[in-house]
Coordinates of C-alpha atoms and ligand atoms in Angstrom, one line a residue:
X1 CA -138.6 -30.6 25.8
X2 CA -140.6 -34.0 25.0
X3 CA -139.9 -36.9 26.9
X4 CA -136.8 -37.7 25.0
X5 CA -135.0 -35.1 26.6
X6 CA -135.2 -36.7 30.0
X7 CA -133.4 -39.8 32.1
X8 CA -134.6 -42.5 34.5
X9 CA -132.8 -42.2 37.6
X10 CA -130.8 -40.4 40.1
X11 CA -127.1 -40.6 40.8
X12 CA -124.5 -37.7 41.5
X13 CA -125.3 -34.3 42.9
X14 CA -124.5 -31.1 42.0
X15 CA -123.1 -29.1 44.6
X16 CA -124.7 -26.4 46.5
X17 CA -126.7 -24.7 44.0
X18 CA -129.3 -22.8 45.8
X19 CA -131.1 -19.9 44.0
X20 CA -129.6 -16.3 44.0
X21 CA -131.9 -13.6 44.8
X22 CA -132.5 -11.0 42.1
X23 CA -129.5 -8.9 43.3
X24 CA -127.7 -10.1 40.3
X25 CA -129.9 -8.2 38.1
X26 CA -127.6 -5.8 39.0
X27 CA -124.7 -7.8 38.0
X28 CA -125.8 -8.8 34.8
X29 CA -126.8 -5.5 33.9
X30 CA -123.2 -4.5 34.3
X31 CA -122.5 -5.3 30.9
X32 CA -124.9 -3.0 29.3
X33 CA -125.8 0.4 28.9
X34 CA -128.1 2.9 30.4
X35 CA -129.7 0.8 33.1
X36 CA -132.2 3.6 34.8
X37 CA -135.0 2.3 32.0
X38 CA -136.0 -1.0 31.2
X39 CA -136.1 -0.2 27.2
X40 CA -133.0 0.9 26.9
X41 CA -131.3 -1.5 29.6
X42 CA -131.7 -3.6 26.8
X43 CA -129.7 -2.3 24.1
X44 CA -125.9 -3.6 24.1
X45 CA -123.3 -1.1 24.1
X46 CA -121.6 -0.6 21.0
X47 CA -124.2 -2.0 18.6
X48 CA -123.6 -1.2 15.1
X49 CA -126.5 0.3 12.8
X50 CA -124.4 -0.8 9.9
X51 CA -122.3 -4.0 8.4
X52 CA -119.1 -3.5 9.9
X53 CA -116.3 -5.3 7.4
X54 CA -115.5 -8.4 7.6
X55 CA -118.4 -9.7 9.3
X56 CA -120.6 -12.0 6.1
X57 CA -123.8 -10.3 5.5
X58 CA -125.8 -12.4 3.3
X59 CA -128.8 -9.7 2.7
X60 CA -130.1 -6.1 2.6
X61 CA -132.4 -6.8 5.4
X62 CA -132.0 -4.1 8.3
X63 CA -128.6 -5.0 10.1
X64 CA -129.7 -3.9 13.5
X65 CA -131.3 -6.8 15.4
X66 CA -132.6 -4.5 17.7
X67 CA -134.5 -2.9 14.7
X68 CA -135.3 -5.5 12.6
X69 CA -138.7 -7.4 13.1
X70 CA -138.4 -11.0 14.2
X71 CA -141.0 -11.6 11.1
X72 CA -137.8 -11.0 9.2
X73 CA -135.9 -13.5 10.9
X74 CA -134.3 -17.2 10.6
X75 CA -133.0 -19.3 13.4
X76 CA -130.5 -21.2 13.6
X77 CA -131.4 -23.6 16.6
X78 CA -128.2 -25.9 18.2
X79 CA -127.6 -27.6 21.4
X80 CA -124.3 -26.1 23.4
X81 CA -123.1 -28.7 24.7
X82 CA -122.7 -30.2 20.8
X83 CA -122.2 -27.5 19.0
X84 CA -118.3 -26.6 19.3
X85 CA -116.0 -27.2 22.3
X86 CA -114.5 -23.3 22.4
X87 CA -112.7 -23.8 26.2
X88 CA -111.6 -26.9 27.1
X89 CA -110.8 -25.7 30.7
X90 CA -114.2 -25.8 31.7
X91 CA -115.2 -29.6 31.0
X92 CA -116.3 -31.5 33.7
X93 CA -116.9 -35.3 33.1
X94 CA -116.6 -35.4 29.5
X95 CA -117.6 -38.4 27.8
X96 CA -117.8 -38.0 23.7
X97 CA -117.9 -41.8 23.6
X98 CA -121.1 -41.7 25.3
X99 CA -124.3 -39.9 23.2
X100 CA -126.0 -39.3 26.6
X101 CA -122.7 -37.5 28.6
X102 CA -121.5 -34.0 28.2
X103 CA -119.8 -33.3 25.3
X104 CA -117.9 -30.2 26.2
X105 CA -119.6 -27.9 24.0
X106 CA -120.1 -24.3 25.1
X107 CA -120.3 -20.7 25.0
X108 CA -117.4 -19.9 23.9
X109 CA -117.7 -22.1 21.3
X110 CA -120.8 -20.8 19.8
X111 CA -118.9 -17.1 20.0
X112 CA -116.0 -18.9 18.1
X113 CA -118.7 -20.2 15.4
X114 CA -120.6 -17.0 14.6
X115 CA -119.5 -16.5 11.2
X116 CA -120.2 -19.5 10.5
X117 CA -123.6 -19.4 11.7
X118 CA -124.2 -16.1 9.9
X119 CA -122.9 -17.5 6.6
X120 CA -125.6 -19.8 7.0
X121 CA -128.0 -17.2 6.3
X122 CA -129.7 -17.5 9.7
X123 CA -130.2 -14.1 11.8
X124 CA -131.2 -15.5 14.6
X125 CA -129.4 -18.0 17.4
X126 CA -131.5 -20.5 19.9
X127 CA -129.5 -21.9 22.4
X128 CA -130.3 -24.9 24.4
X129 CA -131.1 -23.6 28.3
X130 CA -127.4 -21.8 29.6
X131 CA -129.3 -22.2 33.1
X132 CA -127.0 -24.3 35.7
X133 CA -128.7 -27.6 35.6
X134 CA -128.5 -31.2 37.7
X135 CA -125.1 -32.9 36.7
X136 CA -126.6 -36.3 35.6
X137 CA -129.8 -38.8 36.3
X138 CA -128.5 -42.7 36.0
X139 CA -127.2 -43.0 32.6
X140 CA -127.9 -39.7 31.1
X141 CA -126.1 -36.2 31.4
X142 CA -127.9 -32.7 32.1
X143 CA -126.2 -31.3 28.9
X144 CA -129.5 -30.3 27.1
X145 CA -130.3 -27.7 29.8
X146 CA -133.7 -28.8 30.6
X147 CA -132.6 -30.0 34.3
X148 CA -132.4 -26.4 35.6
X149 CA -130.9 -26.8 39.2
X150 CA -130.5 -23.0 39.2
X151 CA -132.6 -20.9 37.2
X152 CA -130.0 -17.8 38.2
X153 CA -127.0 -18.5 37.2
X154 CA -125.2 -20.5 34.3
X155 CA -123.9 -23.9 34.1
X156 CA -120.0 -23.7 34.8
X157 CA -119.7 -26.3 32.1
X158 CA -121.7 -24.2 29.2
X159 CA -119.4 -20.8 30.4
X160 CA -119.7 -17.9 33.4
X161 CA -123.0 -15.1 32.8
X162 CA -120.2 -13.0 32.1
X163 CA -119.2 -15.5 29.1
X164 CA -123.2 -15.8 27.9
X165 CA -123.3 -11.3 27.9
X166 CA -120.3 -11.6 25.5
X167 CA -121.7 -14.0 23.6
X168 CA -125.2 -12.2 23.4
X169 CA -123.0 -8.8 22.7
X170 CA -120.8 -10.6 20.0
X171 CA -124.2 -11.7 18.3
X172 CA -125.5 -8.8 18.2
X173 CA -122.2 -7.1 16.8
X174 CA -122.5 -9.3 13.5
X175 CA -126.1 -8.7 13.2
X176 CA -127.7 -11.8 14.9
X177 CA -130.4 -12.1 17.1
X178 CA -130.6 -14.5 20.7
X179 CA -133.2 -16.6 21.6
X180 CA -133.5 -18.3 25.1
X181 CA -135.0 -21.2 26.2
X182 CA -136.4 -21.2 29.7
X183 CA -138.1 -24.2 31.1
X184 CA -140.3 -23.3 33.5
X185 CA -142.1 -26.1 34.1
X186 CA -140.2 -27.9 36.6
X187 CA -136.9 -28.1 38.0
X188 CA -134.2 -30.6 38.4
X189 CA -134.7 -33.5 40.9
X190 CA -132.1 -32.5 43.0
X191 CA -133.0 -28.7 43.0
X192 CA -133.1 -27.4 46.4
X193 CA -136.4 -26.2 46.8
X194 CA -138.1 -29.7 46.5
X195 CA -137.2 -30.9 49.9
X196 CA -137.6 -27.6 51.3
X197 CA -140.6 -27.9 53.4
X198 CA -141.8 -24.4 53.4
X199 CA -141.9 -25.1 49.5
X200 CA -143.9 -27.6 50.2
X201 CA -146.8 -26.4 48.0
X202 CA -144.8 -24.9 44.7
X203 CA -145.0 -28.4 43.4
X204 CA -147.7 -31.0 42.5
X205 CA -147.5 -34.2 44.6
X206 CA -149.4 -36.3 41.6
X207 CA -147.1 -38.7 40.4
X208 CA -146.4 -39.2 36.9
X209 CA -148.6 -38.9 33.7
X210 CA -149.6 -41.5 32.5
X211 CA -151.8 -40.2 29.6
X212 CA -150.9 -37.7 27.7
X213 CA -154.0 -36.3 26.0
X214 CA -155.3 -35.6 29.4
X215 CA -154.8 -31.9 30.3
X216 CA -155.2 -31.7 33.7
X217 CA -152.6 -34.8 33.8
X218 CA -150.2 -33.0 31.3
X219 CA -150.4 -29.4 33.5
X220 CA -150.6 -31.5 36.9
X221 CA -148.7 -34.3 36.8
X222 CA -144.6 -35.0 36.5
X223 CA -142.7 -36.1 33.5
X224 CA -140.0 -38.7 34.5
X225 CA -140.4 -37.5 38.1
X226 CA -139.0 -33.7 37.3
X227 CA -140.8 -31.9 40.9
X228 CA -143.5 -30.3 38.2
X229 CA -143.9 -26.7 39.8
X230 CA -147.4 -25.2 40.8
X231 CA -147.5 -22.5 38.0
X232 CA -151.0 -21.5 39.9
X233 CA -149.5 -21.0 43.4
X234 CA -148.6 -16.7 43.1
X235 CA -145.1 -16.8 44.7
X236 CA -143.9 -19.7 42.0
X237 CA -146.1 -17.7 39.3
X238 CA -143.4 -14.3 40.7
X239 CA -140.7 -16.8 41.0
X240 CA -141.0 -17.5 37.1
X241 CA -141.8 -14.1 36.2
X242 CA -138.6 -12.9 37.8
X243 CA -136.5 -15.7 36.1
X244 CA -138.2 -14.3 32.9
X245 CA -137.0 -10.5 33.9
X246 CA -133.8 -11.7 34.9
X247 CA -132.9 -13.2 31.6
X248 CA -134.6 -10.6 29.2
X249 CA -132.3 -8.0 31.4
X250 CA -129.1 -10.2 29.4
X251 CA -129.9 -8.3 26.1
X252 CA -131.4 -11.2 25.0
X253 CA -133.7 -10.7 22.3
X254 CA -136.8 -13.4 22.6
X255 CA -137.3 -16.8 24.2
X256 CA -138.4 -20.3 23.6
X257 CA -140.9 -21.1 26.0
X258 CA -140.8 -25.0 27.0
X259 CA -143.1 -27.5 27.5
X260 CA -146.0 -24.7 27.0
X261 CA -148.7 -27.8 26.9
X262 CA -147.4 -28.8 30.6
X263 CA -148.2 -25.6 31.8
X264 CA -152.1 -23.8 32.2
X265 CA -152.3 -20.8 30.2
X266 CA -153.3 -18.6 32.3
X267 CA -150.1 -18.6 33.7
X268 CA -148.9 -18.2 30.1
X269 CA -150.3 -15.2 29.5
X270 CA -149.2 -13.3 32.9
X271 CA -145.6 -14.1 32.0
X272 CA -145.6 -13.1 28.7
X273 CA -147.3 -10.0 29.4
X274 CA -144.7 -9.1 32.1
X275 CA -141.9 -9.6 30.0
X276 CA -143.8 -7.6 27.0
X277 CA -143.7 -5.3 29.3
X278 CA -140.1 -5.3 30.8
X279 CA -138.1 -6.2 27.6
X280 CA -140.9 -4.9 25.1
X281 CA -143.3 -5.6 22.2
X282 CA -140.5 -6.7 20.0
X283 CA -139.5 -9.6 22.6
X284 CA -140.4 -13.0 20.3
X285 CA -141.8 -15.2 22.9
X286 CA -142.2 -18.5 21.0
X287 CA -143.7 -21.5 23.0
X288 CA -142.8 -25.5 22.6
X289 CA -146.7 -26.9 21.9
X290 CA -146.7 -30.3 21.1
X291 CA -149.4 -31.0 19.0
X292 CA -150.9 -32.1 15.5
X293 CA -153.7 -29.6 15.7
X294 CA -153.8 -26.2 14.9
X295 CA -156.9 -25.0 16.5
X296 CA -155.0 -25.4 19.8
X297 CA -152.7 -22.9 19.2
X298 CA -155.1 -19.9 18.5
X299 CA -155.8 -18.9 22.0
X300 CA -151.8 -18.5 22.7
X301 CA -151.1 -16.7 20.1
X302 CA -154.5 -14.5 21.3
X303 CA -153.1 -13.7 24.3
X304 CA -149.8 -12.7 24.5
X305 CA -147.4 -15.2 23.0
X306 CA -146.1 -13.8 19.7
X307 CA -145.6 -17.7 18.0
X308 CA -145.3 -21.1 18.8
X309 CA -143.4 -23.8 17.1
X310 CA -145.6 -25.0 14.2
X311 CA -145.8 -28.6 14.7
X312 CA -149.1 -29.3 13.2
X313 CA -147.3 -27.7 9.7
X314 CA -144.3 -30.0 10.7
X315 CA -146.1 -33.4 10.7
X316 CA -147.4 -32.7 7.6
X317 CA -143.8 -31.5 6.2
X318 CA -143.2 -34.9 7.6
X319 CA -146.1 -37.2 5.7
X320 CA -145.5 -34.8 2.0
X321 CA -141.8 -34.3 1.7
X322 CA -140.1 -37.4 3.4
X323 CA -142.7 -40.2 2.8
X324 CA -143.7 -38.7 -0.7
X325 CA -147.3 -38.1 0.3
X326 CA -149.8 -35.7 -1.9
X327 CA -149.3 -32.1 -2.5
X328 CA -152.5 -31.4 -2.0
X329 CA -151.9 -32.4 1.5
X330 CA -150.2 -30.0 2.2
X331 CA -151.6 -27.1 0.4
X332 CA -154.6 -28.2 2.7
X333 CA -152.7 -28.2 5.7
X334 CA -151.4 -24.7 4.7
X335 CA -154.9 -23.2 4.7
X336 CA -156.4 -24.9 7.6
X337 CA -153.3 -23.6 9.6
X338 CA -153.0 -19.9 8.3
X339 CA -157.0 -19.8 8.8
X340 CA -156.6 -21.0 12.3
X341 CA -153.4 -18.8 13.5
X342 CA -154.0 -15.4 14.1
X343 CA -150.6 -14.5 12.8
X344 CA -148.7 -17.1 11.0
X345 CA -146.0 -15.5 10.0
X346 CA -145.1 -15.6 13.8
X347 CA -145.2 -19.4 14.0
X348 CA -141.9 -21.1 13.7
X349 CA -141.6 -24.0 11.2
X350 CA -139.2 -26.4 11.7
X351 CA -138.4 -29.6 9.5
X352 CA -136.9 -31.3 12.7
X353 CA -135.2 -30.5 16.1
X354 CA -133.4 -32.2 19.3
X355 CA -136.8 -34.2 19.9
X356 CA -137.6 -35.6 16.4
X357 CA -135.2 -38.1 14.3
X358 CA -133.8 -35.9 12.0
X359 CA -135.5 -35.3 8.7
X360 CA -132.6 -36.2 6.2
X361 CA -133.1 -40.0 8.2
X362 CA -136.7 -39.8 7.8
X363 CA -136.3 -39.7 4.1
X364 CA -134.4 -42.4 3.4
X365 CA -130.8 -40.2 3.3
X366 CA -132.8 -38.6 0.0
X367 CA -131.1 -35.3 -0.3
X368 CA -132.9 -33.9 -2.8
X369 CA -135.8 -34.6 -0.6
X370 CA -134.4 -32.9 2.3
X371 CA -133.8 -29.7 -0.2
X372 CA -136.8 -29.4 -2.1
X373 CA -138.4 -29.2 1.9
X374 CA -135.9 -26.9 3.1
X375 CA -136.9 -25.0 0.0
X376 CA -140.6 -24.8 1.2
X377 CA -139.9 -23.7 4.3
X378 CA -137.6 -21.0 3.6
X379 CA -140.2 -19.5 1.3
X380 CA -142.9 -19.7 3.4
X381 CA -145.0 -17.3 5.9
X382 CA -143.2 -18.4 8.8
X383 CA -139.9 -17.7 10.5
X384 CA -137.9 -20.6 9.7
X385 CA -135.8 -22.8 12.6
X386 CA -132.9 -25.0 11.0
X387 CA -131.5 -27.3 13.5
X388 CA -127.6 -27.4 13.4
X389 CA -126.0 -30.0 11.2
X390 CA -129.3 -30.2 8.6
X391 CA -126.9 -27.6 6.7
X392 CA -124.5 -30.6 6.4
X393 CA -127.2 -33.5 5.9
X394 CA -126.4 -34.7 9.3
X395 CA -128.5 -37.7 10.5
X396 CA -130.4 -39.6 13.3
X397 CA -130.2 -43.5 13.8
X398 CA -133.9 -44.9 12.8
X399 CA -133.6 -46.8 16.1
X400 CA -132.4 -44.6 19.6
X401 CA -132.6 -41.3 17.5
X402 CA -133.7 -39.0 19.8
X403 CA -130.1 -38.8 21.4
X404 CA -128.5 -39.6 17.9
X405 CA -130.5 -36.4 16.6
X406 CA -127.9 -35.0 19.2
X407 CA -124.8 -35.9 18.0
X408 CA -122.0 -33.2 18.1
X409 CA -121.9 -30.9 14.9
X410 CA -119.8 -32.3 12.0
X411 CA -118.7 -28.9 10.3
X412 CA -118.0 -29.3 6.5
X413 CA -119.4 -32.8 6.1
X414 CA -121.2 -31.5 2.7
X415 CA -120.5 -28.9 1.0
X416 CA -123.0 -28.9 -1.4
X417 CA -125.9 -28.9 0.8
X418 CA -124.3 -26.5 2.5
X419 CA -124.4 -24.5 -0.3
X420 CA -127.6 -24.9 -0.9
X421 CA -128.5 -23.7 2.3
X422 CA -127.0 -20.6 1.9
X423 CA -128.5 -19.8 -1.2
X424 CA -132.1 -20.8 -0.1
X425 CA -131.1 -18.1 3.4
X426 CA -130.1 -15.5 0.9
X427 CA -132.7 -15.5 -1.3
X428 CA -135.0 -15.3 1.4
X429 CA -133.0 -12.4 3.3
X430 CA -132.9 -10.7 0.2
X431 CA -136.5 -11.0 -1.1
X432 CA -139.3 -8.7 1.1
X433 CA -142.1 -10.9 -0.5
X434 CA -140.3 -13.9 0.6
X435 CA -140.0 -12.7 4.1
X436 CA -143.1 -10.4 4.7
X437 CA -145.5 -11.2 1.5
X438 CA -148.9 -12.2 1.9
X439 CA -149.1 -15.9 0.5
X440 CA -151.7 -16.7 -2.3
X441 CA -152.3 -20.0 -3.8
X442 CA -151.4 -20.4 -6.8
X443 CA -151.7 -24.4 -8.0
X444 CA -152.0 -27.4 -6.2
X445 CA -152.4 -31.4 -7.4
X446 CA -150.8 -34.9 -6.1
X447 CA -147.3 -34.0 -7.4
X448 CA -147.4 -30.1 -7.5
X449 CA -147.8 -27.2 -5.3
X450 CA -147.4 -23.6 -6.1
X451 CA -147.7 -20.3 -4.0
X452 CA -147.3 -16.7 -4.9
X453 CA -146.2 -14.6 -1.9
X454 CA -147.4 -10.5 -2.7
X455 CA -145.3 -7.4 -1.4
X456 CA -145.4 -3.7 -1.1
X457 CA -141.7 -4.3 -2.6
X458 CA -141.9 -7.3 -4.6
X459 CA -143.2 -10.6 -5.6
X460 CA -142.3 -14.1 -5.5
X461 CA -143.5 -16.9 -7.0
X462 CA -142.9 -20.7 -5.8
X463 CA -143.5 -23.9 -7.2
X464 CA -142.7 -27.3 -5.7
X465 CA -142.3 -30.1 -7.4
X466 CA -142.8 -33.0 -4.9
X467 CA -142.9 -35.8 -7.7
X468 CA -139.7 -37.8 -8.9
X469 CA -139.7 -37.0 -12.2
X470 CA -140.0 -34.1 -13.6
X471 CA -143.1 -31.8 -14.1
X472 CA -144.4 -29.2 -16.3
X473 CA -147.1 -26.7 -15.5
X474 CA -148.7 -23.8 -16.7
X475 CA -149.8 -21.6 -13.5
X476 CA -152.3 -19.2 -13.9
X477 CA -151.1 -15.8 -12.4
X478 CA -153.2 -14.3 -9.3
X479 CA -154.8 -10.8 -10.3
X480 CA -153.6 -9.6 -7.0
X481 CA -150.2 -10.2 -8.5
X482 CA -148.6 -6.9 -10.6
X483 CA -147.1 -9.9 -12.7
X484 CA -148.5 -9.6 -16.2
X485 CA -147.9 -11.0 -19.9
X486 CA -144.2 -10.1 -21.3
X487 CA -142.7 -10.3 -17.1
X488 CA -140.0 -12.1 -17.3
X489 CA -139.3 -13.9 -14.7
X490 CA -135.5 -15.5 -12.9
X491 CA -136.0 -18.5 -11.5
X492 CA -133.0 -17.9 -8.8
X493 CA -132.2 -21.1 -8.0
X494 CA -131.2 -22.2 -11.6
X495 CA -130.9 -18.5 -12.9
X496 CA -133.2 -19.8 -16.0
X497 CA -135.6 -16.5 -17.1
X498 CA -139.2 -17.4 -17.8
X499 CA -141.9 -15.1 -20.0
X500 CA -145.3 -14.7 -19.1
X501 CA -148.1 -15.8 -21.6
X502 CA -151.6 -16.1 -21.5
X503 CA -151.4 -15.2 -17.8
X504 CA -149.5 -18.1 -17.2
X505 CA -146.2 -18.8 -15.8
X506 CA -144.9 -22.3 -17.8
X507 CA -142.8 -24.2 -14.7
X508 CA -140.5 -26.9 -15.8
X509 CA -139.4 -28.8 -13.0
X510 CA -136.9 -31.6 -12.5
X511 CA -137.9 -34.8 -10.0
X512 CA -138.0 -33.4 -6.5
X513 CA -137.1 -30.1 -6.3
X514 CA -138.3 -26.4 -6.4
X515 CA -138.4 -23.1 -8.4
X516 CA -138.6 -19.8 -7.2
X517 CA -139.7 -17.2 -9.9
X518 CA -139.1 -13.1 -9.4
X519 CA -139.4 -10.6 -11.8
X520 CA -136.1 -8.9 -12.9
Ligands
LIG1 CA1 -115.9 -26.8 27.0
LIG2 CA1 -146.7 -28.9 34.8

């Protein structure tokens, strides 16, 4: 959540919302198997080990999301309440006129939409928080799910826990993976523990920040008045942990941890070793850090989060591919961040998201722009996050674009890109170097940037061409690389073959775009 997500004032109330106790562990768990452990409590009933017809499987990559690393992963990352409106029965003060209302969006609705999702190429789903949250705050609506008013039970409006275990069942039937996000670091202004006086101490009392490179401000201090919880006081710190356990107990297979920053560590690193240790190693914890600077993210990663979102990587994505800025920029960026994380290919890149104008605005509406980055990022070590609607060159306003990075999803607005999209998805699904290689580089000057990444069971090589006109170069290969003089090579995206010579791989690239080389 950034401070975009939030609104100014108070108005209606949601109705008696005060927290269950953990009891409904018990009826959550009712929709899955083989409760008396905690490993297998979290396997769905009925999950397939194979591709059961029907269901679009863009790549060879293991099936089973319970098997399948999340290093293997894409995520497709969309907000509920403006993704698709699936049961209309369940909207409550609808306003689609209004960018800041409830849309009507919902669970069902993602459940209706997840062959499309799949067809995407994306193996992975991150919902907005499901969590009941406070109606509205003056002019804006709780529909993001960062206003949790109940961290125990769903929002009537986004569908019944019973509706988010089919959901998380259904996804896992076609092969997809679910990641949560949780805010933990404060509740709604009208949750009922902030004028409970024996709660008294589970918040701060220090006003607002008012600088945000502070620390102890940004930890101690409120955003937009949201009662900040005391993360340090031990019965919030078991509060959280039990949210955590409740919602890993859903099948669930990871979460998105907001506003990490606003939050100390050390309380970081408790939680995600409890859940580690209730829903497993595998469990992707992935934390919201907002920063430029990647040396600030090694000590997460060194305790027990498995990634955060890479937004050091982004702003640079940002500078390079939408404002035309030098290769070489980001080639440097690369290796000052994969230097600094201790596992990179755990980080989560992102081109934009609910709190960023959308990137297709940022370059000018330049879709070639917006493809030759997608392409980057879908061949790099990183698990890739697309934002719903990038698929269909959806855009922000330059002016008010946080909420119009929000607007409700325009299925089928571009075909082409779509397209695109899926190809980029399946080359990546289908390529191990592409999803697990080790990444070598290759080439780097103002205009071009190239890459290889090296596997056990293959090799890729990539070559961006960030200029608009085209390019020619002739990349020396890497002698970690098994590619030698006579390879031919496919570039996949055109399906034009390439021969080695000289130890050199000739790349002829048109204006702003990207070729991916494999041997056949
Ligand atoms: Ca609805
Ligand atoms: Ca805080």
């Amino acid at each position: 959540m950034q401070i975009q997500s939030l609104g100014r004032a108070l108005t209606t109330p949601v109705s008696n919302s005060a927290p269950r106790t953990l009891s409904s562990e018990v009826q959550v768990a009712d929709d899955v198997v083989l409760r008396s452990e905690p490993q297998e409590r979290l396997i769905p009933k009925g999950l397939p080990t194979a591709v059961p017809s029907g269901v679009p499987n863009p790549s060879p990559v293991e099936f089973d999301p319970k098997v399948r690393k999340w290093k293997d992963d894409s995520i497709y990352f969309l907000l509920t309440d403006r993704f698709h409106d699936g049961d209309p029965t369940n909207n409550q003060g609808v306003n689609k006129d209004d960018i800041n209302r409830w849309h009507g969006g919902d669970l069902q609705g993602v459940i209706d939409k997840l062959d499309y999702i799949r067809s995407t190429g994306s193996t992975a789903i991150w919902i907005t928080p499901p969590m009941a949250n406070q109606t509205s705050f003056v002019d804006s609506d709780g529909y993001h799910g960062y206003w949790p008013i109940d961290h125990f039970k769903t929002d009537e409006r986004v569908g019944t826990m019973e509706k988010f275990n089919e959901f998380v069942e259904k996804a896992h039937e076609k092969g997809m993976k679910v990641l949560l996000d949780i805010p933990l670091n404060h509740v709604a202004w009208e949750h009922p523990f902030k004028n409970d006086p024996d709660k008294h101490d589970w918040f701060h009392h220090n006003g607002d920040v008012t600088d945000w490179n502070d620390q102890w401000q940004s930890e101690n201090c409120s955003i937009f008045g949201l009662p900040d919880l005391a993360q340090e006081n031990p019965a919030v710190e078991k509060y959280l942990i039990d949210v955590g356990k409740f919602w890993a107990k859903t099948g669930v297979d990871g979460f998105r941890l907001d506003a990490v920053k606003n939050v100390p560590i050390s309380f970081w690193n408790k939680f995600n070793e409890e859940i580690h240790a209730t829903a497993g190693k595998d469990f992707y914890l992935v934390g919201e850090y907002y920063h430029g600077d990647p040396t600030k993210f090694a000590p997460f990663q060194n305790g027990d989060m498995d990634g955060l979102v890479d937004y050091p990587l982004y702003y640079t994505m940002d500078d390079v591919f939408a404002k035309g800025g030098s290769m070489r920029q980001l080639a440097n960026r690369m290796e000052e961040c994969d230097r600094n994380y201790p596992h990179p290919e755990m980080m989560s890149s992102f081109l934009d998201n609910h709190d960023t104008k959308r990137f297709l605005t940022k370059a000018g509406g330049d879709m070639d722009k917006l493809k030759l980055a997608l392409a980057f990022q879908m061949t790099i070590n990183r698990i890739p996050t697309v934002y719903y609607g990038t698929e269909v060159g959806m855009q922000s306003d330059d002016t008010g674009w946080s909420e119009t990075s929000r607007r409700d999803m325009e299925f089928g607005a571009n075909p082409e890109l779509f397209s695109y999209t899926q190809k980029l998805g399946a080359i990546r699904n289908d390529s191990v170097a592409l999803r697990e290689g080790k990444r070598l580089e290759m080439w780097q000057d103002e205009q071009v940037y190239a890459f290889g990444r090296v596997a056990e069971g293959g090799e890729a090589v990539v070559v961006l061409n960030n200029s608009p006109d085209g390019q020619t170069r002739e990349i020396p290969v890497r002698p970690e690389s098994k590619i030698r003089d006579g390879t031919v090579l496919k570039e996949v995206l055109s399906g034009q073959t390439v021969t080695v010579e000289n130890g050199r791989i000739r790349s002829q690239l048109n204006g702003k775009s990207a070729g991916i080389y494999m041997p056949l």
